[in-house]
Amino acid sequence: LEPCLSPPPALSRLDPPILDPTKGFAKYTLTKRLPAVIERVMHEQAVTGDQEVSALRALEGEIPDTVLQRPQEVREEDGQCVAADAKCFNGEWARWTDARQGSWTKALPLISTEMYLYRRLLDCTGYFKGGETGLADPYEGQKAESLVAGMKSKAFQEAVDEHIATLKDPPVFKAMVGVKLHRFIQTDLWGNQGDLALSPMHIENSDAASSVSHKDKEEHMLQDESEGAIELLMSARHPARVDFILDNSGIELLCDLVLADYLLSHKLAATVLFHVKGEPLFISDAMPKDVESHISALEESGDAGMQQLAANLRKHIEGGALLVQSHMFWTAPRLFWEMPRSLADDLSATDLVIVKGDANYRRLVGDRVWPVDTSLSDIVQPWFPAPMLALRTLKAEIAVGLTHKKAEAAAAKDADWMVNGQFAQIQFVPRR
């Protein structure tokens, strides 16, 4: 609806195919994982009204062969549009749906079709209506469980203790600021494994945080270019601004908060800006209320280190150093190179954008199956408005920036290396 950026030249030069929802894990996502999201909402009794349950059943029955239909229009007077005005919000979804005349299987790219499912699910639960269902997050119960699991996880507790130790004796840790920054970047990366959307049919998935660790991961780290971002921040000649395009709540958001406090407390950044979703998406995606609930949970934890972290974060928020913003684009069915220019202009003022997670990564590369040895910089640098650090555990059949030898070694180690969240990449793209 606004003028947007342009596709990368590499797209026309290499013409990589769009991820095909009729094959492999992509087909499994469309035919199994998305219906399971609906089943889980009903199982959790996130909605109990007959009308809402009936609507969810009907939505599940549409996948994968029914022709797409427009989501319900949101009314301005209901006041349920958080990150956009109703006209813009309705128009964006009407534009996308009307451009796809076929069934779910034919609606491409798949990442946008997945977002469409979550948008339609909110219609079914009455999220955009007033009354009891208005703004009621259908995934709240799952998020609460994952937050508890995240705070209990050894990986998070160790990260908090290590971070707080650097604040208690700054002279000792002054020479280790960059080393510790690398440590917390890696912790933030592996926190991405705590993703409720990866296996929505498994009731125990809210406890995924218990297996998250940055240790013993060297053979699963396919690429680590964090040094470029560390050097950028360590050598900045002015107070830096760092933007996070957030992914999941739970242990990942907890690790985001540790990294943000580390950056601010050690003056590696003067401002940190969290970009969050305006509506519930992909089950566990972080919203403004989730940032608040996670800080509150740290305050009430009874753990001195976590309470110190919470106090630091409150201070940063009150002083305007830590900001939380949502924008309609983050839940719109667009690829990242279709970002509105106004948002791109805002991001161009930052020193570093940290892009979190697999869904954001898929939008970053157009949800296309590029040759595995394609450089991420070749795809992203011509249009992305700022230096970027992508932190991703692989959960889709898309990978770039690897040698063929590295990809073959990963496949030999684990046939599901591209989709099970056990392998990871940290990729840095300098400013163009």
C-alpha positions as a Python dict, from the first residue, in 0.01 Angstrom:
ca = {
    (1, 'L'): (0, 0, 0),
    (2, 'E'): (307, 222, 36),
    (3, 'P'): (593, 243, -210),
    (4, 'C'): (829, -43, -125),
    (5, 'L'): (1182, -160, -191),
    (6, 'S'): (1293, -352, -500),
    (7, 'P'): (1387, -721, -538),
    (8, 'P'): (1762, -793, -544),
    (9, 'P'): (1939, -816, -880),
    (10, 'A'): (2043, -1170, -782),
    (11, 'L'): (1678, -1275, -813),
    (12, 'S'): (1666, -1218, -1189),
    (13, 'R'): (2022, -1339, -1236),
    (14, 'L'): (1985, -1673, -1055),
    (15, 'D'): (1605, -1717, -1070),
    (16, 'P'): (1585, -1954, -771),
    (17, 'P'): (1256, -2145, -738),
    (18, 'I'): (1008, -2054, -466),
    (19, 'L'): (984, -2311, -187),
    (20, 'D'): (738, -2571, -320),
    (21, 'P'): (449, -2654, -81),
    (22, 'T'): (373, -2978, -269),
    (23, 'K'): (704, -3141, -171),
    (24, 'G'): (910, -3233, 133),
    (25, 'F'): (894, -3046, 462),
    (26, 'A'): (708, -2759, 297),
    (27, 'K'): (424, -2999, 212),
    (28, 'Y'): (435, -3134, 568),
    (29, 'T'): (406, -2777, 695),
    (30, 'L'): (101, -2703, 484),
    (31, 'T'): (-85, -3030, 532),
    (32, 'K'): (16, -3127, 888),
    (33, 'R'): (173, -2844, 1088),
    (34, 'L'): (-80, -2571, 1001),
    (35, 'P'): (-386, -2789, 1080),
    (36, 'A'): (-208, -2889, 1402),
    (37, 'V'): (-189, -2522, 1504),
    (38, 'I'): (-569, -2509, 1489),
    (39, 'E'): (-606, -2839, 1673),
    (40, 'R'): (-373, -2718, 1949),
    (41, 'V'): (-575, -2399, 2003),
    (42, 'M'): (-888, -2609, 2047),
    (43, 'H'): (-707, -2863, 2266),
    (44, 'E'): (-585, -2585, 2493),
    (45, 'Q'): (-942, -2453, 2508),
    (46, 'A'): (-807, -2111, 2417),
    (47, 'V'): (-1157, -2054, 2277),
    (48, 'T'): (-1467, -2232, 2404),
    (49, 'G'): (-1761, -2066, 2230),
    (50, 'D'): (-1952, -2283, 1985),
    (51, 'Q'): (-1926, -2019, 1713),
    (52, 'E'): (-1548, -1986, 1750),
    (53, 'V'): (-1487, -2362, 1762),
    (54, 'S'): (-1709, -2417, 1458),
    (55, 'A'): (-1517, -2148, 1268),
    (56, 'L'): (-1184, -2313, 1356),
    (57, 'R'): (-1313, -2650, 1235),
    (58, 'A'): (-1423, -2493, 908),
    (59, 'L'): (-1084, -2326, 862),
    (60, 'E'): (-904, -2656, 921),
    (61, 'G'): (-1125, -2816, 656),
    (62, 'E'): (-1014, -2561, 396),
    (63, 'I'): (-652, -2680, 400),
    (64, 'P'): (-507, -2755, 148),
    (65, 'D'): (-752, -2765, -144),
    (66, 'T'): (-1008, -2486, -93),
    (67, 'V'): (-973, -2156, -277),
    (68, 'L'): (-841, -1881, -51),
    (69, 'Q'): (-1089, -1626, 75),
    (70, 'R'): (-1033, -1280, 208),
    (71, 'P'): (-988, -1249, 584),
    (72, 'Q'): (-1269, -1066, 764),
    (73, 'E'): (-1246, -690, 755),
    (74, 'V'): (-1151, -519, 1078),
    (75, 'R'): (-1374, -228, 1176),
    (76, 'E'): (-1210, 93, 1292),
    (77, 'E'): (-1469, 138, 1565),
    (78, 'D'): (-1378, -195, 1725),
    (79, 'G'): (-1035, -53, 1804),
    (80, 'Q'): (-861, -389, 1767),
    (81, 'C'): (-598, -291, 1508),
    (82, 'V'): (-283, -240, 1710),
    (83, 'A'): (-13, -160, 1456),
    (84, 'A'): (-208, -2, 1168),
    (85, 'D'): (-529, 173, 1081),
    (86, 'A'): (-811, -58, 979),
    (87, 'K'): (-826, 61, 616),
    (88, 'C'): (-459, -9, 559),
    (89, 'F'): (-477, -341, 743),
    (90, 'N'): (-780, -463, 545),
    (91, 'G'): (-636, -341, 217),
    (92, 'E'): (-309, -525, 266),
    (93, 'W'): (-477, -860, 319),
    (94, 'A'): (-729, -799, 38),
    (95, 'R'): (-444, -719, -202),
    (96, 'W'): (-255, -1037, -115),
    (97, 'T'): (-556, -1270, -120),
    (98, 'D'): (-706, -1132, -441),
    (99, 'A'): (-374, -1188, -619),
    (100, 'R'): (-398, -1561, -540),
    (101, 'Q'): (-698, -1720, -709),
    (102, 'G'): (-615, -2084, -641),
    (103, 'S'): (-602, -2316, -342),
    (104, 'W'): (-371, -2305, -42),
    (105, 'T'): (-126, -2531, -228),
    (106, 'K'): (-95, -2281, -511),
    (107, 'A'): (-67, -1971, -291),
    (108, 'L'): (295, -1859, -294),
    (109, 'P'): (523, -1783, -126),
    (110, 'L'): (451, -2040, 145),
    (111, 'I'): (575, -1813, 425),
    (112, 'S'): (299, -1566, 337),
    (113, 'T'): (42, -1846, 320),
    (114, 'E'): (146, -1953, 669),
    (115, 'M'): (94, -1594, 786),
    (116, 'Y'): (-247, -1601, 617),
    (117, 'L'): (-343, -1907, 826),
    (118, 'Y'): (-257, -1723, 1147),
    (119, 'R'): (-451, -1417, 1030),
    (120, 'R'): (-759, -1627, 952),
    (121, 'L'): (-727, -1809, 1285),
    (122, 'L'): (-759, -1474, 1464),
    (123, 'D'): (-1082, -1411, 1274),
    (124, 'C'): (-1214, -1744, 1401),
    (125, 'T'): (-1128, -1670, 1763),
    (126, 'G'): (-1283, -1322, 1755),
    (127, 'Y'): (-952, -1145, 1814),
    (128, 'F'): (-1051, -841, 1610),
    (129, 'K'): (-1395, -808, 1767),
    (130, 'G'): (-1483, -631, 2088),
    (131, 'G'): (-1603, -809, 2400),
    (132, 'E'): (-1447, -1108, 2573),
    (133, 'T'): (-1258, -1238, 2269),
    (134, 'G'): (-1119, -901, 2160),
    (135, 'L'): (-737, -896, 2166),
    (136, 'A'): (-734, -1231, 2347),
    (137, 'D'): (-415, -1409, 2241),
    (138, 'P'): (-518, -1769, 2154),
    (139, 'Y'): (-163, -1884, 2227),
    (140, 'E'): (-139, -1721, 2571),
    (141, 'G'): (-140, -2052, 2759),
    (142, 'Q'): (136, -2196, 2544),
    (143, 'K'): (341, -1879, 2579),
    (144, 'A'): (305, -1882, 2958),
    (145, 'E'): (428, -2241, 2975),
    (146, 'S'): (725, -2164, 2751),
    (147, 'L'): (817, -1862, 2965),
    (148, 'V'): (826, -2077, 3279),
    (149, 'A'): (1036, -2339, 3097),
    (150, 'G'): (1270, -2070, 2964),
    (151, 'M'): (1338, -1925, 3308),
    (152, 'K'): (1411, -2272, 3443),
    (153, 'S'): (1648, -2361, 3161),
    (154, 'K'): (2013, -2403, 3249),
    (155, 'A'): (2120, -2211, 2939),
    (156, 'F'): (1930, -1899, 3041),
    (157, 'Q'): (2030, -1917, 3407),
    (158, 'E'): (2398, -1949, 3311),
    (159, 'A'): (2368, -1656, 3071),
    (160, 'V'): (2213, -1435, 3338),
    (161, 'D'): (2477, -1525, 3597),
    (162, 'E'): (2759, -1464, 3351),
    (163, 'H'): (2611, -1133, 3238),
    (164, 'I'): (2553, -1002, 3590),
    (165, 'A'): (2909, -1099, 3683),
    (166, 'T'): (3042, -866, 3411),
    (167, 'L'): (2851, -578, 3572),
    (168, 'K'): (2979, -642, 3924),
    (169, 'D'): (3348, -615, 3834),
    (170, 'P'): (3380, -404, 3518),
    (171, 'P'): (3763, -364, 3526),
    (172, 'V'): (3813, -741, 3520),
    (173, 'F'): (3577, -785, 3226),
    (174, 'K'): (3675, -472, 3029),
    (175, 'A'): (3920, -665, 2813),
    (176, 'M'): (3659, -936, 2757),
    (177, 'V'): (3370, -721, 2636),
    (178, 'G'): (3393, -851, 2280),
    (179, 'V'): (3438, -1212, 2391),
    (180, 'K'): (3134, -1192, 2616),
    (181, 'L'): (2933, -1022, 2341),
    (182, 'H'): (3007, -1320, 2117),
    (183, 'R'): (2895, -1551, 2399),
    (184, 'F'): (2558, -1376, 2437),
    (185, 'I'): (2503, -1357, 2061),
    (186, 'Q'): (2545, -1735, 2048),
    (187, 'T'): (2309, -1784, 2343),
    (188, 'D'): (2053, -1565, 2168),
    (189, 'L'): (2094, -1771, 1853),
    (190, 'W'): (2033, -2106, 2021),
    (191, 'G'): (1738, -1962, 2211),
    (192, 'N'): (1566, -1971, 1871),
    (193, 'Q'): (1527, -2346, 1918),
    (194, 'G'): (1247, -2275, 2167),
    (195, 'D'): (993, -2227, 1887),
    (196, 'L'): (636, -2340, 1958),
    (197, 'A'): (544, -2339, 1589),
    (198, 'L'): (804, -2601, 1490),
    (199, 'S'): (607, -2894, 1637),
    (200, 'P'): (263, -2757, 1730),
    (201, 'M'): (112, -3105, 1762),
    (202, 'H'): (350, -3203, 2043),
    (203, 'I'): (208, -3100, 2380),
    (204, 'E'): (555, -3106, 2534),
    (205, 'N'): (694, -2851, 2288),
    (206, 'S'): (652, -2571, 2543),
    (207, 'D'): (941, -2734, 2732),
    (208, 'A'): (1174, -2707, 2432),
    (209, 'A'): (1380, -2456, 2631),
    (210, 'S'): (1517, -2732, 2851),
    (211, 'S'): (1733, -2863, 2565),
    (212, 'V'): (1863, -2522, 2454),
    (213, 'S'): (2236, -2473, 2507),
    (214, 'H'): (2522, -2289, 2343),
    (215, 'K'): (2766, -2558, 2453),
    (216, 'D'): (2882, -2852, 2244),
    (217, 'K'): (2729, -2693, 1935),
    (218, 'E'): (3041, -2639, 1725),
    (219, 'E'): (2961, -2918, 1480),
    (220, 'H'): (2609, -2784, 1437),
    (221, 'M'): (2721, -2423, 1380),
    (222, 'L'): (2734, -2404, 1003),
    (223, 'Q'): (2848, -2045, 986),
    (224, 'D'): (2949, -1778, 1239),
    (225, 'E'): (3013, -1429, 1105),
    (226, 'S'): (2935, -1252, 1432),
    (227, 'E'): (3283, -1102, 1440),
    (228, 'G'): (3181, -849, 1175),
    (229, 'A'): (2899, -718, 1392),
    (230, 'I'): (3116, -721, 1706),
    (231, 'E'): (3387, -517, 1534),
    (232, 'L'): (3126, -274, 1407),
    (233, 'L'): (2988, -208, 1756),
    (234, 'M'): (3327, -207, 1930),
    (235, 'S'): (3467, 51, 1687),
    (236, 'A'): (3161, 278, 1665),
    (237, 'R'): (3258, 646, 1704),
    (238, 'H'): (2915, 755, 1820),
    (239, 'P'): (2647, 615, 2050),
    (240, 'A'): (2516, 319, 1855),
    (241, 'R'): (2158, 214, 1792),
    (242, 'V'): (2083, -157, 1759),
    (243, 'D'): (1749, -285, 1630),
    (244, 'F'): (1618, -637, 1693),
    (245, 'I'): (1355, -781, 1459),
    (246, 'L'): (1226, -1024, 1718),
    (247, 'D'): (1097, -1376, 1670),
    (248, 'N'): (978, -1593, 1960),
    (249, 'S'): (877, -1525, 2316),
    (250, 'G'): (985, -1771, 2587),
    (251, 'I'): (1352, -1856, 2616),
    (252, 'E'): (1440, -1670, 2296),
    (253, 'L'): (1292, -1341, 2417),
    (254, 'L'): (1461, -1395, 2754),
    (255, 'C'): (1794, -1428, 2571),
    (256, 'D'): (1709, -1119, 2364),
    (257, 'L'): (1667, -928, 2690),
    (258, 'V'): (2005, -1046, 2819),
    (259, 'L'): (2177, -939, 2497),
    (260, 'A'): (1997, -602, 2498),
    (261, 'D'): (2097, -530, 2857),
    (262, 'Y'): (2454, -634, 2785),
    (263, 'L'): (2474, -395, 2489),
    (264, 'L'): (2330, -105, 2688),
    (265, 'S'): (2513, -170, 3014),
    (266, 'H'): (2853, -192, 2845),
    (267, 'K'): (2783, 113, 2627),
    (268, 'L'): (2804, -88, 2307),
    (269, 'A'): (2466, 66, 2224),
    (270, 'A'): (2298, 383, 2346),
    (271, 'T'): (1960, 269, 2216),
    (272, 'V'): (1810, -73, 2155),
    (273, 'L'): (1484, -97, 1964),
    (274, 'F'): (1273, -414, 1972),
    (275, 'H'): (1050, -460, 1666),
    (276, 'V'): (765, -690, 1770),
    (277, 'K'): (443, -823, 1620),
    (278, 'G'): (122, -625, 1658),
    (279, 'E'): (-95, -939, 1654),
    (280, 'P'): (-33, -1304, 1754),
    (281, 'L'): (158, -1488, 1481),
    (282, 'F'): (337, -1824, 1458),
    (283, 'I'): (213, -1913, 1809),
    (284, 'S'): (506, -1783, 2011),
    (285, 'D'): (605, -1466, 1824),
    (286, 'A'): (680, -1179, 2060),
    (287, 'M'): (434, -890, 2105),
    (288, 'P'): (460, -578, 2328),
    (289, 'K'): (268, -754, 2604),
    (290, 'D'): (515, -1043, 2596),
    (291, 'V'): (811, -812, 2656),
    (292, 'E'): (626, -676, 2960),
    (293, 'S'): (527, -1021, 3088),
    (294, 'H'): (883, -1151, 3057),
    (295, 'I'): (1031, -859, 3250),
    (296, 'S'): (761, -897, 3515),
    (297, 'A'): (841, -1268, 3544),
    (298, 'L'): (1208, -1185, 3600),
    (299, 'E'): (1108, -941, 3874),
    (300, 'E'): (899, -1206, 4047),
    (301, 'S'): (1150, -1491, 4000),
    (302, 'G'): (1311, -1475, 4344),
    (303, 'D'): (1651, -1507, 4173),
    (304, 'A'): (1886, -1217, 4249),
    (305, 'G'): (2051, -1221, 3905),
    (306, 'M'): (1721, -1227, 3718),
    (307, 'Q'): (1583, -950, 3938),
    (308, 'Q'): (1892, -741, 3867),
    (309, 'L'): (1841, -800, 3494),
    (310, 'A'): (1478, -690, 3528),
    (311, 'A'): (1576, -377, 3722),
    (312, 'N'): (1827, -287, 3451),
    (313, 'L'): (1567, -335, 3180),
    (314, 'R'): (1311, -121, 3365),
    (315, 'K'): (1572, 152, 3394),
    (316, 'H'): (1651, 132, 3022),
    (317, 'I'): (1281, 151, 2931),
    (318, 'E'): (1213, 445, 3166),
    (319, 'G'): (1516, 629, 3029),
    (320, 'G'): (1417, 572, 2666),
    (321, 'A'): (1719, 350, 2592),
    (322, 'L'): (1510, 37, 2533),
    (323, 'L'): (1214, 87, 2302),
    (324, 'V'): (944, -156, 2191),
    (325, 'Q'): (760, -89, 1866),
    (326, 'S'): (523, -275, 1635),
    (327, 'H'): (449, -207, 1269),
    (328, 'M'): (189, -358, 1040),
    (329, 'F'): (461, -487, 808),
    (330, 'W'): (585, -746, 1058),
    (331, 'T'): (253, -936, 1033),
    (332, 'A'): (177, -848, 670),
    (333, 'P'): (217, -1115, 397),
    (334, 'R'): (510, -941, 234),
    (335, 'L'): (869, -1040, 178),
    (336, 'F'): (1133, -819, 337),
    (337, 'W'): (1229, -656, 7),
    (338, 'E'): (862, -545, -11),
    (339, 'M'): (914, -343, 307),
    (340, 'P'): (748, 2, 304),
    (341, 'R'): (999, 276, 234),
    (342, 'S'): (900, 462, 550),
    (343, 'L'): (1004, 162, 761),
    (344, 'A'): (1322, 111, 559),
    (345, 'D'): (1409, 478, 607),
    (346, 'D'): (1371, 437, 982),
    (347, 'L'): (1591, 126, 985),
    (348, 'S'): (1855, 307, 779),
    (349, 'A'): (1927, 525, 1085),
    (350, 'T'): (2042, 227, 1293),
    (351, 'D'): (2395, 93, 1324),
    (352, 'L'): (2296, -274, 1326),
    (353, 'V'): (1979, -475, 1269),
    (354, 'I'): (1968, -818, 1433),
    (355, 'V'): (1721, -1035, 1240),
    (356, 'K'): (1599, -1322, 1456),
    (357, 'G'): (1468, -1662, 1356),
    (358, 'D'): (1368, -1872, 1059),
    (359, 'A'): (1042, -1705, 954),
    (360, 'N'): (1209, -1364, 934),
    (361, 'Y'): (1499, -1526, 746),
    (362, 'R'): (1265, -1683, 491),
    (363, 'R'): (1110, -1342, 425),
    (364, 'L'): (1461, -1197, 398),
    (365, 'V'): (1558, -1436, 116),
    (366, 'G'): (1218, -1439, -56),
    (367, 'D'): (1127, -1792, 60),
    (368, 'R'): (1329, -1920, -235),
    (369, 'V'): (1560, -2216, -275),
    (370, 'W'): (1880, -2034, -369),
    (371, 'P'): (2195, -2224, -463),
    (372, 'V'): (2345, -2312, -126),
    (373, 'D'): (2671, -2130, -204),
    (374, 'T'): (2493, -1801, -282),
    (375, 'S'): (2620, -1528, -52),
    (376, 'L'): (2356, -1378, 177),
    (377, 'S'): (2516, -1040, 104),
    (378, 'D'): (2450, -1093, -267),
    (379, 'I'): (2079, -1135, -191),
    (380, 'V'): (2035, -875, 83),
    (381, 'Q'): (2297, -601, 61),
    (382, 'P'): (2160, -422, -251),
    (383, 'W'): (1832, -332, -77),
    (384, 'F'): (1856, -383, 301),
    (385, 'P'): (1884, -39, 463),
    (386, 'A'): (2141, -111, 738),
    (387, 'P'): (2415, -352, 849),
    (388, 'M'): (2251, -678, 945),
    (389, 'L'): (2324, -978, 1164),
    (390, 'A'): (2096, -1278, 1101),
    (391, 'L'): (2064, -1535, 1383),
    (392, 'R'): (1883, -1847, 1264),
    (393, 'T'): (1837, -2212, 1354),
    (394, 'L'): (1733, -2389, 1033),
    (395, 'K'): (1365, -2490, 1013),
    (396, 'A'): (1295, -2478, 639),
    (397, 'E'): (1454, -2625, 327),
    (398, 'I'): (1642, -2304, 253),
    (399, 'A'): (2010, -2234, 315),
    (400, 'V'): (2258, -1987, 166),
    (401, 'G'): (2611, -1881, 242),
    (402, 'L'): (2752, -2234, 270),
    (403, 'T'): (3004, -2429, 70),
    (404, 'H'): (2872, -2742, -96),
    (405, 'K'): (3113, -2940, 120),
    (406, 'K'): (2968, -2791, 440),
    (407, 'A'): (2609, -2862, 326),
    (408, 'E'): (2698, -3219, 228),
    (409, 'A'): (2865, -3279, 564),
    (410, 'A'): (2556, -3154, 748),
    (411, 'A'): (2331, -3378, 537),
    (412, 'A'): (2555, -3677, 609),
    (413, 'K'): (2535, -3606, 980),
    (414, 'D'): (2157, -3553, 987),
    (415, 'A'): (1916, -3602, 696),
    (416, 'D'): (1681, -3342, 854),
    (417, 'W'): (1952, -3079, 906),
    (418, 'M'): (1760, -2808, 721),
    (419, 'V'): (1432, -2842, 910),
    (420, 'N'): (1475, -2967, 1266),
    (421, 'G'): (1625, -2657, 1430),
    (422, 'Q'): (1944, -2838, 1533),
    (423, 'F'): (2178, -2656, 1292),
    (424, 'A'): (2243, -2283, 1288),
    (425, 'Q'): (2392, -1987, 1104),
    (426, 'I'): (2509, -1645, 1214),
    (427, 'Q'): (2549, -1425, 906),
    (428, 'F'): (2668, -1065, 886),
    (429, 'V'): (2592, -831, 598),
    (430, 'P'): (2767, -489, 600),
    (431, 'R'): (2593, -171, 495),
    (432, 'R'): (2581, -133, 119),
}
